[in-house]
Coordinates of C-alpha atoms and ligand atoms in Angstrom, one line a residue:
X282 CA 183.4 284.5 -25.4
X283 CA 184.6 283.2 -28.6
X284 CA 183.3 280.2 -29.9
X285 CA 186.5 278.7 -31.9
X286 CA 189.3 281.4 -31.5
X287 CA 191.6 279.9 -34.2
X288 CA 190.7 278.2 -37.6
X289 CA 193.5 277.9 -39.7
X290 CA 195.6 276.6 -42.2
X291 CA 193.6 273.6 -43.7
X292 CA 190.8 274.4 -45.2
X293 CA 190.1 271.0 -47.2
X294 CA 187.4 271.7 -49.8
X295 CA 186.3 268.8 -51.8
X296 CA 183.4 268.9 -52.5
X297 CA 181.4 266.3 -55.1
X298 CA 178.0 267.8 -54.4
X299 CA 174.7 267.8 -56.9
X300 CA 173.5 271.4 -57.1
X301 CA 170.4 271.4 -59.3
X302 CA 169.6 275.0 -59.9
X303 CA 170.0 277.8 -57.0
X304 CA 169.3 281.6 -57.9
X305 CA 171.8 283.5 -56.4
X306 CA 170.5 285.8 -54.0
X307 CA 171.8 288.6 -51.4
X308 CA 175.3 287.9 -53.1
X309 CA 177.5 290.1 -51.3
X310 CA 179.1 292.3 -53.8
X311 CA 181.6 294.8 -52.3
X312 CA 185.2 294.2 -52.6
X313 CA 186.2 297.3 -51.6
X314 CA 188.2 297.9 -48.9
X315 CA 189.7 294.2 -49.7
X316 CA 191.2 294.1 -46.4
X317 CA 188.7 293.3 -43.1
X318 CA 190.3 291.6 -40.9
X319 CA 193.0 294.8 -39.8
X320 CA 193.2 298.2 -41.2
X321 CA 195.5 298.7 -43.6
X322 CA 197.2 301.7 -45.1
X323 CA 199.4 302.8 -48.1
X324 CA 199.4 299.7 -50.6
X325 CA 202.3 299.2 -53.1
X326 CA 201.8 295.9 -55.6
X327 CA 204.4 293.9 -56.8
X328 CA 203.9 291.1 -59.5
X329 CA 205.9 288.5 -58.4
X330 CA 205.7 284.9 -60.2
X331 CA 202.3 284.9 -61.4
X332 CA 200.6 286.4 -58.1
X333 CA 200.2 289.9 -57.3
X334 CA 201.3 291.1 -53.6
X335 CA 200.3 293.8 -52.0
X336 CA 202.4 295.5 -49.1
X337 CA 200.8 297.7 -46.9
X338 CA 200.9 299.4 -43.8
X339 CA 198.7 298.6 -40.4
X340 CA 196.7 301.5 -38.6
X341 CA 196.2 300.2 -34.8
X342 CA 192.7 299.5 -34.1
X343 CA 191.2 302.4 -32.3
X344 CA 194.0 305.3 -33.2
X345 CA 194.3 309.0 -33.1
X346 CA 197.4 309.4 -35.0
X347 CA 199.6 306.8 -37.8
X348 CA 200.9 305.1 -34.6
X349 CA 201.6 302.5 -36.6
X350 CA 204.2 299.6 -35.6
X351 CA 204.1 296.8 -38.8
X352 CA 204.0 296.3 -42.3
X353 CA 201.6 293.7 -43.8
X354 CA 201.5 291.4 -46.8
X355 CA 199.2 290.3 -49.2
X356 CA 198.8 288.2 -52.1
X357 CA 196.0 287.4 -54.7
X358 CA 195.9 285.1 -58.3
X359 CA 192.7 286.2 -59.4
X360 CA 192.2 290.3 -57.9
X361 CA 189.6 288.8 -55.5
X362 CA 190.6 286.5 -53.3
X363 CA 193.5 287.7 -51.1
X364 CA 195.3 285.2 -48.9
X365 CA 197.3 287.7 -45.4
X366 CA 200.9 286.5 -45.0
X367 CA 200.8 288.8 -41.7
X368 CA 203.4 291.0 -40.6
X369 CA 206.9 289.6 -42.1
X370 CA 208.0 293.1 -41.1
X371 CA 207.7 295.5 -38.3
X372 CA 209.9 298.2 -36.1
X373 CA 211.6 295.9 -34.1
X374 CA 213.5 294.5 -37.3
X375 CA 215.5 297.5 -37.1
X376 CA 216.9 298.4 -34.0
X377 CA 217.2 301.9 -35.3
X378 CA 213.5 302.6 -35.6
X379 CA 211.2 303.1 -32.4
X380 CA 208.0 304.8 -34.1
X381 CA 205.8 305.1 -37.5
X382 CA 206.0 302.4 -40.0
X383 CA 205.0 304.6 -42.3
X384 CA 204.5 304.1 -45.9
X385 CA 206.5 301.0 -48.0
X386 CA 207.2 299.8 -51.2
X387 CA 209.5 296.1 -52.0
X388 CA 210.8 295.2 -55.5
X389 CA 212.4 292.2 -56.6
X390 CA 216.0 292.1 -57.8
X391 CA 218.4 289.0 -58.5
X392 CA 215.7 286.5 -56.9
X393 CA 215.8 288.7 -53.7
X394 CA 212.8 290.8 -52.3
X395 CA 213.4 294.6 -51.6
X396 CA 211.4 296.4 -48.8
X397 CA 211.9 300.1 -48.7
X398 CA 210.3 301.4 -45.5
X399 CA 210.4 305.0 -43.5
X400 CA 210.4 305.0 -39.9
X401 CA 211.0 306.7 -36.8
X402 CA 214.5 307.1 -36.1
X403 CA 215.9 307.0 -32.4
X404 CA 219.4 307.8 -33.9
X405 CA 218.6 310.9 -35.4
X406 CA 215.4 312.2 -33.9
X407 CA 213.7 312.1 -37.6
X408 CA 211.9 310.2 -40.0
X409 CA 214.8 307.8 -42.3
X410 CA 214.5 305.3 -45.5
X411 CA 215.3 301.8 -44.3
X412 CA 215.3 298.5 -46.5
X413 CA 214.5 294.8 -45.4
X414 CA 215.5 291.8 -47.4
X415 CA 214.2 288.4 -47.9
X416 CA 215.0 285.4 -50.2
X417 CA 210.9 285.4 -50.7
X418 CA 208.3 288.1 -51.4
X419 CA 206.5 287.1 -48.0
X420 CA 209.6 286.9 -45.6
X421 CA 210.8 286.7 -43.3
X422 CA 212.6 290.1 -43.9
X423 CA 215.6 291.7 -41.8
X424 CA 216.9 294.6 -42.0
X425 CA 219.7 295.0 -44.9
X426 CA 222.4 296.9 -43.3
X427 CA 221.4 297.1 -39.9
X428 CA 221.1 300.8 -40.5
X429 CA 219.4 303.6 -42.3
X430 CA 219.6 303.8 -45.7
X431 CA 219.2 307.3 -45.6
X432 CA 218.4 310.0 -42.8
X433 CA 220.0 313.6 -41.7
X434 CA 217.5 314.2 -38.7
X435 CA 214.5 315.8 -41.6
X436 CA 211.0 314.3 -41.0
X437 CA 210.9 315.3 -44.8
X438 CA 212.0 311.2 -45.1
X439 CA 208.9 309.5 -45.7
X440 CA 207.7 307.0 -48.4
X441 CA 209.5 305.8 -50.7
X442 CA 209.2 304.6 -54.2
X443 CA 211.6 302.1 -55.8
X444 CA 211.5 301.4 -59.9
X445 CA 214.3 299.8 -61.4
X446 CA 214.8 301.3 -64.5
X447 CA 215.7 299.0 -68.1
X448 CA 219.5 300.2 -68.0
X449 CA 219.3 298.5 -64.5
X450 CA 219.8 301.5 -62.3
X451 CA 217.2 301.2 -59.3
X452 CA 215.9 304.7 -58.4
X453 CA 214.6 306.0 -55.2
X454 CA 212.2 308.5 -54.1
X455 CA 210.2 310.1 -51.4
X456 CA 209.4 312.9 -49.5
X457 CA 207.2 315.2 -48.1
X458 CA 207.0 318.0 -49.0
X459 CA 210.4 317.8 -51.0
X460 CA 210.4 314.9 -53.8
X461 CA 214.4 313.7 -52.9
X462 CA 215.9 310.8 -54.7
X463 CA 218.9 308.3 -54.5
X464 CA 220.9 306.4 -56.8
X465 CA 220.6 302.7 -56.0
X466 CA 223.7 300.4 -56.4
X467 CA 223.1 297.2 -57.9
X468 CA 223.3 296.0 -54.6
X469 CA 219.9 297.5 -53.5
X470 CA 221.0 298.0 -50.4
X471 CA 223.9 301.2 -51.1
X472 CA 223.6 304.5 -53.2
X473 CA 226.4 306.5 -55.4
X474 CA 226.1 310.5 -55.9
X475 CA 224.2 312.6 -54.0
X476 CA 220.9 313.0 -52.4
X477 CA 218.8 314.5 -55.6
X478 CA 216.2 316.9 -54.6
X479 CA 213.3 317.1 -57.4
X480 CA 212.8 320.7 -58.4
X481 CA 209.4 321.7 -57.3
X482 CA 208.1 324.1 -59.5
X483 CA 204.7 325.6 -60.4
X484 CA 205.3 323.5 -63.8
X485 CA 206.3 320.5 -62.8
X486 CA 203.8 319.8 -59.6
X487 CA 200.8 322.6 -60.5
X488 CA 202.8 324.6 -57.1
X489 CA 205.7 325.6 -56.1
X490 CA 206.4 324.3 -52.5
X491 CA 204.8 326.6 -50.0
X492 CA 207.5 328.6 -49.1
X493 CA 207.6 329.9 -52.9
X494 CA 204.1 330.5 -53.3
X495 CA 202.8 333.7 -53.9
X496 CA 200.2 335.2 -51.5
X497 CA 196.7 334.9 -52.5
X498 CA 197.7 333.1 -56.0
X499 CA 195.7 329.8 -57.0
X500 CA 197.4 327.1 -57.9
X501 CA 196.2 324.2 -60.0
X502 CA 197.5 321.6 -57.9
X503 CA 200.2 320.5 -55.2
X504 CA 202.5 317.8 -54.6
X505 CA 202.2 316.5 -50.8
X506 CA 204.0 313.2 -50.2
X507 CA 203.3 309.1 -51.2
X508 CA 205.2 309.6 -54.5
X509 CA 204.7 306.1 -56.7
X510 CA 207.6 306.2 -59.4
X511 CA 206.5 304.1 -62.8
X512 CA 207.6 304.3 -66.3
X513 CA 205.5 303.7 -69.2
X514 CA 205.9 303.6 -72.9
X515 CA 209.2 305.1 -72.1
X516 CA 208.0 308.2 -70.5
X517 CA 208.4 308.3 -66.1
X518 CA 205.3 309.2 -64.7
X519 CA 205.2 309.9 -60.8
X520 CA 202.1 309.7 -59.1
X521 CA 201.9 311.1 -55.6
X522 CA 199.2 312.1 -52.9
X523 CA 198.1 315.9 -53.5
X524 CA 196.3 318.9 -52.7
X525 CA 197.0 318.7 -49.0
X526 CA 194.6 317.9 -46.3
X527 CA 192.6 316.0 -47.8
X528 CA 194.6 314.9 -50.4
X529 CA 193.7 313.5 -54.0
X530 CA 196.1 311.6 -56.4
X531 CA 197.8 313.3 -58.8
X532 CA 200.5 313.0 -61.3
X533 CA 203.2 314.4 -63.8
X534 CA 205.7 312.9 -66.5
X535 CA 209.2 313.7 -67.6
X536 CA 211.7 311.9 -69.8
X537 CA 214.4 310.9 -66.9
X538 CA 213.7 310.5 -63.2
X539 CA 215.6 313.3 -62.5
X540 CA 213.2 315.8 -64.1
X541 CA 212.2 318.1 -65.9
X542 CA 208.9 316.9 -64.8
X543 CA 205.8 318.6 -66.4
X544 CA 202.4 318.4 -64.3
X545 CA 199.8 316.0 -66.0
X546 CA 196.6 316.5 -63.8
X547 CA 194.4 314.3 -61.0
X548 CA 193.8 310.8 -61.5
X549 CA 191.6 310.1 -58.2
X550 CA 190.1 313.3 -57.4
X551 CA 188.5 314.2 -54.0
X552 CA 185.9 311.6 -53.2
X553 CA 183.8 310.4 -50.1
X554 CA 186.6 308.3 -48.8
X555 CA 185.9 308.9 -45.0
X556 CA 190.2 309.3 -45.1
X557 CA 192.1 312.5 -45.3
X558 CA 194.8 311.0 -46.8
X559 CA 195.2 308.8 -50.2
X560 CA 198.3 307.2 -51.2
X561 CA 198.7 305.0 -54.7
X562 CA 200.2 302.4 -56.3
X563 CA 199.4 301.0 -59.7
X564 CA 200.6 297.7 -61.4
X565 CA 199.9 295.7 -64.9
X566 CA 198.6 292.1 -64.2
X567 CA 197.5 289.4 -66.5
X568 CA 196.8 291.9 -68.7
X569 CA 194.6 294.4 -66.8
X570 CA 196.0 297.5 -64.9
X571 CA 194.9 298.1 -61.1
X572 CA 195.0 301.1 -59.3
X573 CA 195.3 300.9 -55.7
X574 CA 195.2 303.4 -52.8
X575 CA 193.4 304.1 -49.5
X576 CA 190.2 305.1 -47.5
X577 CA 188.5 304.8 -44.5
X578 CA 185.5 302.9 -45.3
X579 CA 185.8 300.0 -42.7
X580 CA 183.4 299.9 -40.0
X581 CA 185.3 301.8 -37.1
X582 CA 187.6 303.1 -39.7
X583 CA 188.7 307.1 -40.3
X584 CA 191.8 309.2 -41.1
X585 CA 193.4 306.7 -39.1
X586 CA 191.9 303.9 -39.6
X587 CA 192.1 303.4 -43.3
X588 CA 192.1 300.2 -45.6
X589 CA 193.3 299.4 -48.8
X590 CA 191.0 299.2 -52.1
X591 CA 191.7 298.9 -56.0
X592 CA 190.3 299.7 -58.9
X593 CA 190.6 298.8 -62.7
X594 CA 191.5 300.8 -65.0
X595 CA 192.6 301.8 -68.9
X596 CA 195.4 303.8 -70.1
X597 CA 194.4 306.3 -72.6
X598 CA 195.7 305.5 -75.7
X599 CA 198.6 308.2 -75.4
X600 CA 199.2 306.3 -71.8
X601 CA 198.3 308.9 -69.8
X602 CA 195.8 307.8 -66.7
X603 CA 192.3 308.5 -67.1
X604 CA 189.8 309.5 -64.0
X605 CA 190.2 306.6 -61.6
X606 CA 187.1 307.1 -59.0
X607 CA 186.7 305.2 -55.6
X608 CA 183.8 302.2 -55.6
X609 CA 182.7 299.6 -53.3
X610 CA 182.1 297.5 -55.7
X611 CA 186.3 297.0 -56.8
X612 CA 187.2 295.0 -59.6
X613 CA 186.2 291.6 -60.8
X614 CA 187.6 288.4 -60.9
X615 CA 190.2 287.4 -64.0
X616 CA 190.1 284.2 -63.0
X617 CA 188.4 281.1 -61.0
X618 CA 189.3 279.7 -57.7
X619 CA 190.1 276.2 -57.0
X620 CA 188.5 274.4 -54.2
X621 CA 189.5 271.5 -54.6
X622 CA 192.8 271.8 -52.8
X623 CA 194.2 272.9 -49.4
X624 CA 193.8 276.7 -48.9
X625 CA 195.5 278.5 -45.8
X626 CA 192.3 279.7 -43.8
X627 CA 193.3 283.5 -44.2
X628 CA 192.3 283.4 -47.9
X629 CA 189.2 285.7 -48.3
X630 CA 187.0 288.1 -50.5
X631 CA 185.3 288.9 -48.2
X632 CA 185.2 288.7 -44.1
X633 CA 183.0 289.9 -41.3
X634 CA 183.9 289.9 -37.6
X635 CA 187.5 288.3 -38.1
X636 CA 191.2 289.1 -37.5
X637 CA 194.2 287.3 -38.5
X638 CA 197.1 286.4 -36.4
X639 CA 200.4 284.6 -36.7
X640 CA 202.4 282.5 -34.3
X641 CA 205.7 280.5 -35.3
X642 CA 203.9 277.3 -34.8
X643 CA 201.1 277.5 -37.5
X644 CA 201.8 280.6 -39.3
X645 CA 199.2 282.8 -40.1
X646 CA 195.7 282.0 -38.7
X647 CA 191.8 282.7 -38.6
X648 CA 191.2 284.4 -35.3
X649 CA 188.4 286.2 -33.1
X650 CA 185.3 283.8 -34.7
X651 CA 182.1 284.4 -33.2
X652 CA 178.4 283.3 -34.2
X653 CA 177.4 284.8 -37.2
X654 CA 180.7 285.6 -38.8
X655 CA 182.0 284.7 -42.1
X656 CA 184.6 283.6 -45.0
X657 CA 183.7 284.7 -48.7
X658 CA 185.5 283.0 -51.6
X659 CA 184.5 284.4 -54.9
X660 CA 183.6 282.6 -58.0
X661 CA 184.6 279.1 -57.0
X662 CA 184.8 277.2 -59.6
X663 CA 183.2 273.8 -58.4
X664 CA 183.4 272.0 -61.8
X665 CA 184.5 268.4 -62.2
X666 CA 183.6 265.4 -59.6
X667 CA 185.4 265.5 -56.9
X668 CA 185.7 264.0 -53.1
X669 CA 182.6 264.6 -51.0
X670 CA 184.4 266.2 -48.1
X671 CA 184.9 269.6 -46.1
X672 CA 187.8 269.7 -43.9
X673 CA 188.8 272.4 -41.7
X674 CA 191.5 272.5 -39.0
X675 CA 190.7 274.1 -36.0
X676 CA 191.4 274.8 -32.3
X677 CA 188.8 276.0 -29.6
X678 CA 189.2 276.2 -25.9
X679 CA 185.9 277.1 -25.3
X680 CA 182.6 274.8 -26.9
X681 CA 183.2 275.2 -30.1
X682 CA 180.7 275.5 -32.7
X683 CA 180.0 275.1 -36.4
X684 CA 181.0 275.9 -39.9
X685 CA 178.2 276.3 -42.1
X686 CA 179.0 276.2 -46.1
X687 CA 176.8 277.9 -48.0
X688 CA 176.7 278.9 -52.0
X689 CA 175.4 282.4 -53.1
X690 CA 174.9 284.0 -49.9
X691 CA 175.3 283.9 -46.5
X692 CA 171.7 282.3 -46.2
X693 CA 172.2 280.5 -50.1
X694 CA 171.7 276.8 -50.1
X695 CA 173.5 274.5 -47.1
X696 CA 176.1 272.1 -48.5
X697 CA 177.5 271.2 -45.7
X698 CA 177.6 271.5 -41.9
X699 CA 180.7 270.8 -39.9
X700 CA 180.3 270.3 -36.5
X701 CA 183.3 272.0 -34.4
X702 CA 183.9 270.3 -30.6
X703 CA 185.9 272.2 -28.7
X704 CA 189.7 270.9 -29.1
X705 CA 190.9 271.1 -25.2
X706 CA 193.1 274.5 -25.7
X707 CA 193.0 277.4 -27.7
X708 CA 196.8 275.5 -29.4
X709 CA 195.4 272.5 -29.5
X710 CA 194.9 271.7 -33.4
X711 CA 192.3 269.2 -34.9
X712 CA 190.9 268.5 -38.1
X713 CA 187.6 267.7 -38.6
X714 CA 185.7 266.5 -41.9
X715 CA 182.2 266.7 -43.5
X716 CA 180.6 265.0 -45.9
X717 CA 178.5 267.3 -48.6
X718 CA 174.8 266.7 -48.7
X719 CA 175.1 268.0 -52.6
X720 CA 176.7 268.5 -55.4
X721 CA 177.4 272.5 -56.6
X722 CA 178.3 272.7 -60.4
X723 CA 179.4 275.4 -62.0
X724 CA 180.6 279.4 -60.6
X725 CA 179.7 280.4 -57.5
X726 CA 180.8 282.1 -54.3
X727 CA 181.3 280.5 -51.5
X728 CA 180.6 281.8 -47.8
X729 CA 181.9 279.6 -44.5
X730 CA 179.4 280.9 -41.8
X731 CA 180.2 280.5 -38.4
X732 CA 177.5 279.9 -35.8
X733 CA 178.1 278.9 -32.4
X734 CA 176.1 279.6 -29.1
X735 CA 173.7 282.2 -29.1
X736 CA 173.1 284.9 -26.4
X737 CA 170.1 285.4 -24.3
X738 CA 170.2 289.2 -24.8
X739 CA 169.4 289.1 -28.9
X740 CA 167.0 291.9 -29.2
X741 CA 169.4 294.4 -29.4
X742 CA 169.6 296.5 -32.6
X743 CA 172.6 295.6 -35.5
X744 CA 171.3 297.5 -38.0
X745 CA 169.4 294.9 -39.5
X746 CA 170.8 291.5 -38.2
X747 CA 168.3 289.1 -37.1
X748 CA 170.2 286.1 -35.6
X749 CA 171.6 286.4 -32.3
X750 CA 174.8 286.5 -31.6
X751 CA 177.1 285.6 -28.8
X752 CA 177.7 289.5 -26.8
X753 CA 181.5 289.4 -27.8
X754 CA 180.5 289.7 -31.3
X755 CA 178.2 292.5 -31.6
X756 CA 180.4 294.6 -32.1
X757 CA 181.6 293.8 -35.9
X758 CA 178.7 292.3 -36.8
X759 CA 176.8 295.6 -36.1
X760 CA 179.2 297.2 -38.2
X761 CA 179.3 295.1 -40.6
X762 CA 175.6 295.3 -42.0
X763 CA 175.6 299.0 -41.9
X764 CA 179.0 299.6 -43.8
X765 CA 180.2 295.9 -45.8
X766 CA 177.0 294.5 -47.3
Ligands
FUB844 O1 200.6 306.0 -43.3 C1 201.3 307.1 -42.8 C2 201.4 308.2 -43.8 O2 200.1 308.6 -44.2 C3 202.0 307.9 -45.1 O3 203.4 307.8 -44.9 C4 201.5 308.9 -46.0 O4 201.7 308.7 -47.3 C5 200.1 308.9 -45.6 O5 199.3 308.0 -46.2

């Protein structure tokens, strides 16, 4: 049984707490996947206002193919700590589409937000380019023309790539195994000319597509699919999932979208991802440059099962991309967080044991806590003398429980205990407030344990967790020590 199922939206810190000196210890220091509430696939940033976004897609839970039905969003100030905006976007916006939300990618134009998705087409039987549209980069999204954008009945149509050039035309790729590409009207939402077909030469991708290769040659390299169209110092560089199955991240250059494009080697070579696939996207923010892409690192997670990860990185000084290798470490902060405000529930670093969902009455929520989960904000920034209070808002309709907060680590020093009675119904919303028995100064991270009833059968083996948990929650936390920590 779950302890409280939903704790969302207001998550009150103010905190005015004396903290003489703690030594940090156990700090939790993987960031990678940055999802871990859902499994998530195929991430394309967008800078957006000051925040970065991330759009990705969603592997079901306990899949043996890219069944997949939504798209997710993301969104992060400092690179660490993502707030989930859910699903603005799934099949049933478009009536067309009845399978595989495949790979995505939304752009901003004229104060209006893009989303270039490929799905499953009932009309003609193969995979087609659609685009949603929303008035902000976390929806709600509907479809744009209530139609394709593109299809002929090829399952050749899958993820495309937007970049909106500086002359103002908005290209648009995709494709496997054929790189194809449209000319966008300003409108976004219509093409002019032809369907383009990239050519797909030895030269250009290390292979010629594998219908022109010759027997029993090797080939440096191979374009497969998840192309990622950018343009840099003036020269387009398309990065794209290679190799075939599995597949590393490759790229190449030309002067004009259109070609002729000239191979320019791996960027994320073939690593211990646990995923069969990779897929990229790469995007400048406040001054650093982040590659992102996809494994299947999670607990539970596989070829499909994957979740999204980023990595730093520096352009070489001619601008091409240097080795980009997989970690579980991620990147680092660029900035502090702010506690002392509201912040929506679903804003993490770091999770174990907890999924997300959405309804229209509270938006996007904390769901699924049981004893022994957790929240980690990083580097929280508790400077300044502020109110003495945690708040959280909260529904249980069970016994409810408590929310420990803790600095450091999940067992780092106790400033504050909120005790969580159950609300009378699993929609029935309360907030609840407690006072801080210190004062933290200074950086730290921040973890919100929950602990609720314990189970009478707590011997059993987690891979190292001591504290026993309710029976519903073994499973992640199990999973969690052996894979997260
Ligand atoms: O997510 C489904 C498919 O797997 C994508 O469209 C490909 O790029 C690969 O990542």
């Amino acid at each position: 049984m779950k302890h409280f199922r939903h704790f969302r939206e207001v998550l009150t810190l103010s905190f005015s707490i004396f903290l003489s000196s703690f030594t940090p210890s156990g700090t939790l220091r993987a960031q990678n996947p940055f999802v871990q509430t859902w499994f998530t696939s195929d991430p394309a940033p967008m800078v957006h206002d000051g925040k970065m976004y991330v759009y990705t897609g969603h592997d079901e839970d306990g899949a043996d193919f890219f069944w997949m039905q939504e798209w997710r969003v993301y969104s992060t100030e400092d690179m660490v700590n993502w707030q989930d905006h859910g699903s603005p976007l799934a099949l049933e916006s478009f009536s067309w589409a009845d399978d595989r939300a495949w790979a995505s990618q939304c752009v901003e134009r004229d104060g209006k937000f893009y989303w270039y998705i490929c799905a499953h087409s009932k009309l003609s039987g193969g995979m087609a380019i659609g685009v949603a549209v929303s008035d902000t980069p976390v929806g709600p999204f509907r479809d744009a023309i209530g139609k394709p954008l593109f299809e002929n009945g090829s399952w050749d149509h899958i993820d495309p790539t937007v970049l909106i050039d500086d002359d103002g035309q908005a290209w648009l790729m995709w494709g496997n195994p054929q790189c194809y590409y449209l000319k966008l009207n300003r409108d976004m939402t219509s093409y002019s000319g032809e369907l383009g077909r990239l050519d797909m030469t030895e030269e250009a991708f290390g292979s010629p597509m594998m219908n022109k290769r010759e027997k029993g040659k090797k080939y440096k390299d191979s374009y497969v699919e998840g192309p990622w169209l950018t343009k840099r110092n003036g020269t387009y560089q398309l990065l794209y999932a290679a190799g075939g199955v599995p597949e590393h991240i490759s790229y190449s250059t030309a002067p004009h979208p259109t070609g002729p494009w000239k191979y320019a080697g791996e960027i994320m070579p073939l690593s211990e991802t646990n995923s069969f696939t990779n897929h990229c996207g790469v995007a400048d923010y406040k001054g650093h440059s982040y590659f992102f892409y996809h494994t299947g690192k999670l607990p539970r997670g596989g070829g499909f099962g994957r979740s999204v990860a980023v990595e730093e990185f520096k352009y070489n000084a001619d601008g091409s991309f240097p080795t980009i290798l997989p970690t579980n470490e991620g990147v680092k902060p660029i900035q502090t967080f702010n506690p002392y405000r509201k912040v929506e529930a679903e804003t993490m670093a770091f999770s174990r044991g907890l999924k997300t969902e959405q309804n229209d009455e509270v938006g996007v929520y904390v769901a699924d806590i049981h004893n022994g989960d957790y929240i980690k904000l990083q580097n929280v920034d508790f400077s300044g003398n502020m109110q003495k209070q945690f708040a959280a808002r909260v529904a249980s309709g069970l016994r409810g429980g408590q929310i420990e907060v803790r600095i450091d680590s999940l067992k780092g020093h106790l400033l504050a205990r909120l005790e969580v009675p159950g609300t009378g119904g699993w929609e029935k919303w309360q907030t609840f407030t407690a006072d801080f028995a210190e004062k933290a100064e200074g950086t730290h991270d921040l973890y919100l344990v929950f602990t609720g009833r314990k189970a009478r059968n707590s011997s059993t083996s987690t891979g190292g967790k001591s504290a026993a948990c309710s029976r519903s929650s073994w499973k992640m936390a199990e999973q969690a020590h052996t894979r997260l920590s």
